[in-house]
């Protein structure tokens, strides 16, 4: 069980790294993120397309990574 969870954690880690690296960078800086943040948050394009899919994959893989890491720590004791 422990080894299987470690393998799944390694796969999730690779997917998480790739999904973060494939996302577009935010080159607006601090002022652009404050001024244009509401437009992106409430805009129509946020959940659609390639970037929306990458955002969802990143969120799901992050949650799975945290849950698996905590489960492995408790099993290791």
PDB file of C-alpha atoms in Angstrom:
ATOM      1  CA  UNK A   1       0.000   0.000   0.000  1.00  0.00           C
ATOM      2  CA  UNK A   2       2.789   2.375   0.972  1.00  0.00           C
ATOM      3  CA  UNK A   3       4.757   1.723  -2.223  1.00  0.00           C
ATOM      4  CA  UNK A   4       1.669   2.158  -4.396  1.00  0.00           C
ATOM      5  CA  UNK A   5       0.946   5.507  -2.756  1.00  0.00           C
ATOM      6  CA  UNK A   6       4.557   6.587  -3.310  1.00  0.00           C
ATOM      7  CA  UNK A   7       4.279   5.736  -7.014  1.00  0.00           C
ATOM      8  CA  UNK A   8       1.015   7.691  -7.305  1.00  0.00           C
ATOM      9  CA  UNK A   9       2.635  10.611  -5.467  1.00  0.00           C
ATOM     10  CA  UNK A  10       5.540  10.609  -7.930  1.00  0.00           C
ATOM     11  CA  UNK A  11       3.154  10.626 -10.905  1.00  0.00           C
ATOM     12  CA  UNK A  12       1.051  13.411  -9.374  1.00  0.00           C
ATOM     13  CA  UNK A  13       4.232  15.410  -8.704  1.00  0.00           C
ATOM     14  CA  UNK A  14       5.316  15.196 -12.346  1.00  0.00           C
ATOM     15  CA  UNK A  15       1.849  16.182 -13.603  1.00  0.00           C
ATOM     16  CA  UNK A  16       1.736  19.091 -11.144  1.00  0.00           C
ATOM     17  CA  UNK A  17       5.152  20.357 -12.240  1.00  0.00           C
ATOM     18  CA  UNK A  18       4.238  20.123 -15.925  1.00  0.00           C
ATOM     19  CA  UNK A  19       0.898  21.873 -15.449  1.00  0.00           C
ATOM     20  CA  UNK A  20       2.569  24.760 -13.625  1.00  0.00           C
ATOM     21  CA  UNK A  21       5.337  25.070 -16.225  1.00  0.00           C
ATOM     22  CA  UNK A  22       2.884  25.067 -19.145  1.00  0.00           C
ATOM     23  CA  UNK A  23       0.837  27.966 -17.780  1.00  0.00           C
ATOM     24  CA  UNK A  24       1.314  31.463 -19.126  1.00  0.00           C
ATOM     25  CA  UNK A  25       3.287  33.880 -17.033  1.00  0.00           C
ATOM     26  CA  UNK A  26       1.740  37.026 -15.624  1.00  0.00           C
ATOM     27  CA  UNK A  27       4.031  39.794 -16.836  1.00  0.00           C
ATOM     28  CA  UNK A  28       1.851  42.678 -15.680  1.00  0.00           C
ATOM     29  CA  UNK A  29       3.568  42.943 -12.334  1.00  0.00           C
ATOM     30  CA  UNK A  30       1.923  44.044  -9.112  1.00  0.00           C
ATOM     31  CA  UNK A  31       0.030  47.000 -10.552  1.00  0.00           C
ATOM     32  CA  UNK A  32      -1.390  44.950 -13.409  1.00  0.00           C
ATOM     33  CA  UNK A  33      -2.497  42.197 -11.081  1.00  0.00           C
ATOM     34  CA  UNK A  34      -4.361  44.651  -8.854  1.00  0.00           C
ATOM     35  CA  UNK A  35      -5.946  46.634 -11.664  1.00  0.00           C
ATOM     36  CA  UNK A  36      -6.641  43.779 -14.057  1.00  0.00           C
ATOM     37  CA  UNK A  37      -7.333  41.065 -11.506  1.00  0.00           C
ATOM     38  CA  UNK A  38     -11.056  41.707 -11.332  1.00  0.00           C
ATOM     39  CA  UNK A  39     -11.314  41.606 -15.109  1.00  0.00           C
ATOM     40  CA  UNK A  40      -9.670  38.192 -15.246  1.00  0.00           C
ATOM     41  CA  UNK A  41     -11.582  36.885 -12.253  1.00  0.00           C
ATOM     42  CA  UNK A  42     -15.025  37.905 -13.460  1.00  0.00           C
ATOM     43  CA  UNK A  43     -14.307  37.738 -17.182  1.00  0.00           C
ATOM     44  CA  UNK A  44     -15.840  35.206 -19.524  1.00  0.00           C
ATOM     45  CA  UNK A  45     -12.534  33.651 -20.595  1.00  0.00           C
ATOM     46  CA  UNK A  46     -11.367  32.419 -17.203  1.00  0.00           C
ATOM     47  CA  UNK A  47     -12.707  28.862 -17.245  1.00  0.00           C
ATOM     48  CA  UNK A  48     -12.519  28.179 -20.959  1.00  0.00           C
ATOM     49  CA  UNK A  49      -9.773  27.068 -23.229  1.00  0.00           C
ATOM     50  CA  UNK A  50      -6.311  25.746 -22.649  1.00  0.00           C
ATOM     51  CA  UNK A  51      -5.464  27.969 -19.671  1.00  0.00           C
ATOM     52  CA  UNK A  52      -8.694  27.096 -17.896  1.00  0.00           C
ATOM     53  CA  UNK A  53      -7.976  23.396 -18.245  1.00  0.00           C
ATOM     54  CA  UNK A  54      -4.427  23.880 -16.949  1.00  0.00           C
ATOM     55  CA  UNK A  55      -5.732  25.845 -13.966  1.00  0.00           C
ATOM     56  CA  UNK A  56      -8.179  23.084 -13.075  1.00  0.00           C
ATOM     57  CA  UNK A  57      -5.517  20.391 -13.473  1.00  0.00           C
ATOM     58  CA  UNK A  58      -3.154  22.370 -11.245  1.00  0.00           C
ATOM     59  CA  UNK A  59      -5.767  22.785  -8.517  1.00  0.00           C
ATOM     60  CA  UNK A  60      -6.800  19.124  -8.553  1.00  0.00           C
ATOM     61  CA  UNK A  61      -3.224  17.846  -8.602  1.00  0.00           C
ATOM     62  CA  UNK A  62      -2.288  20.192  -5.750  1.00  0.00           C
ATOM     63  CA  UNK A  63      -5.087  18.853  -3.579  1.00  0.00           C
ATOM     64  CA  UNK A  64      -4.202  15.244  -4.434  1.00  0.00           C
ATOM     65  CA  UNK A  65      -0.531  15.958  -3.703  1.00  0.00           C
ATOM     66  CA  UNK A  66      -1.300  17.409  -0.272  1.00  0.00           C
ATOM     67  CA  UNK A  67      -3.694  14.596   0.666  1.00  0.00           C
ATOM     68  CA  UNK A  68      -1.266  11.893  -0.453  1.00  0.00           C
ATOM     69  CA  UNK A  69       1.633  13.546   1.343  1.00  0.00           C
ATOM     70  CA  UNK A  70      -0.309  13.741   4.600  1.00  0.00           C
ATOM     71  CA  UNK A  71      -1.500  10.150   4.218  1.00  0.00           C
ATOM     72  CA  UNK A  72       2.052   8.933   3.646  1.00  0.00           C
ATOM     73  CA  UNK A  73       3.303  10.801   6.698  1.00  0.00           C
ATOM     74  CA  UNK A  74       0.645   9.195   8.886  1.00  0.00           C
ATOM     75  CA  UNK A  75       1.304   5.720   7.422  1.00  0.00           C
ATOM     76  CA  UNK A  76       5.053   6.090   7.909  1.00  0.00           C
ATOM     77  CA  UNK A  77       4.759   6.428  11.679  1.00  0.00           C
TER      78      UNK A  77
END
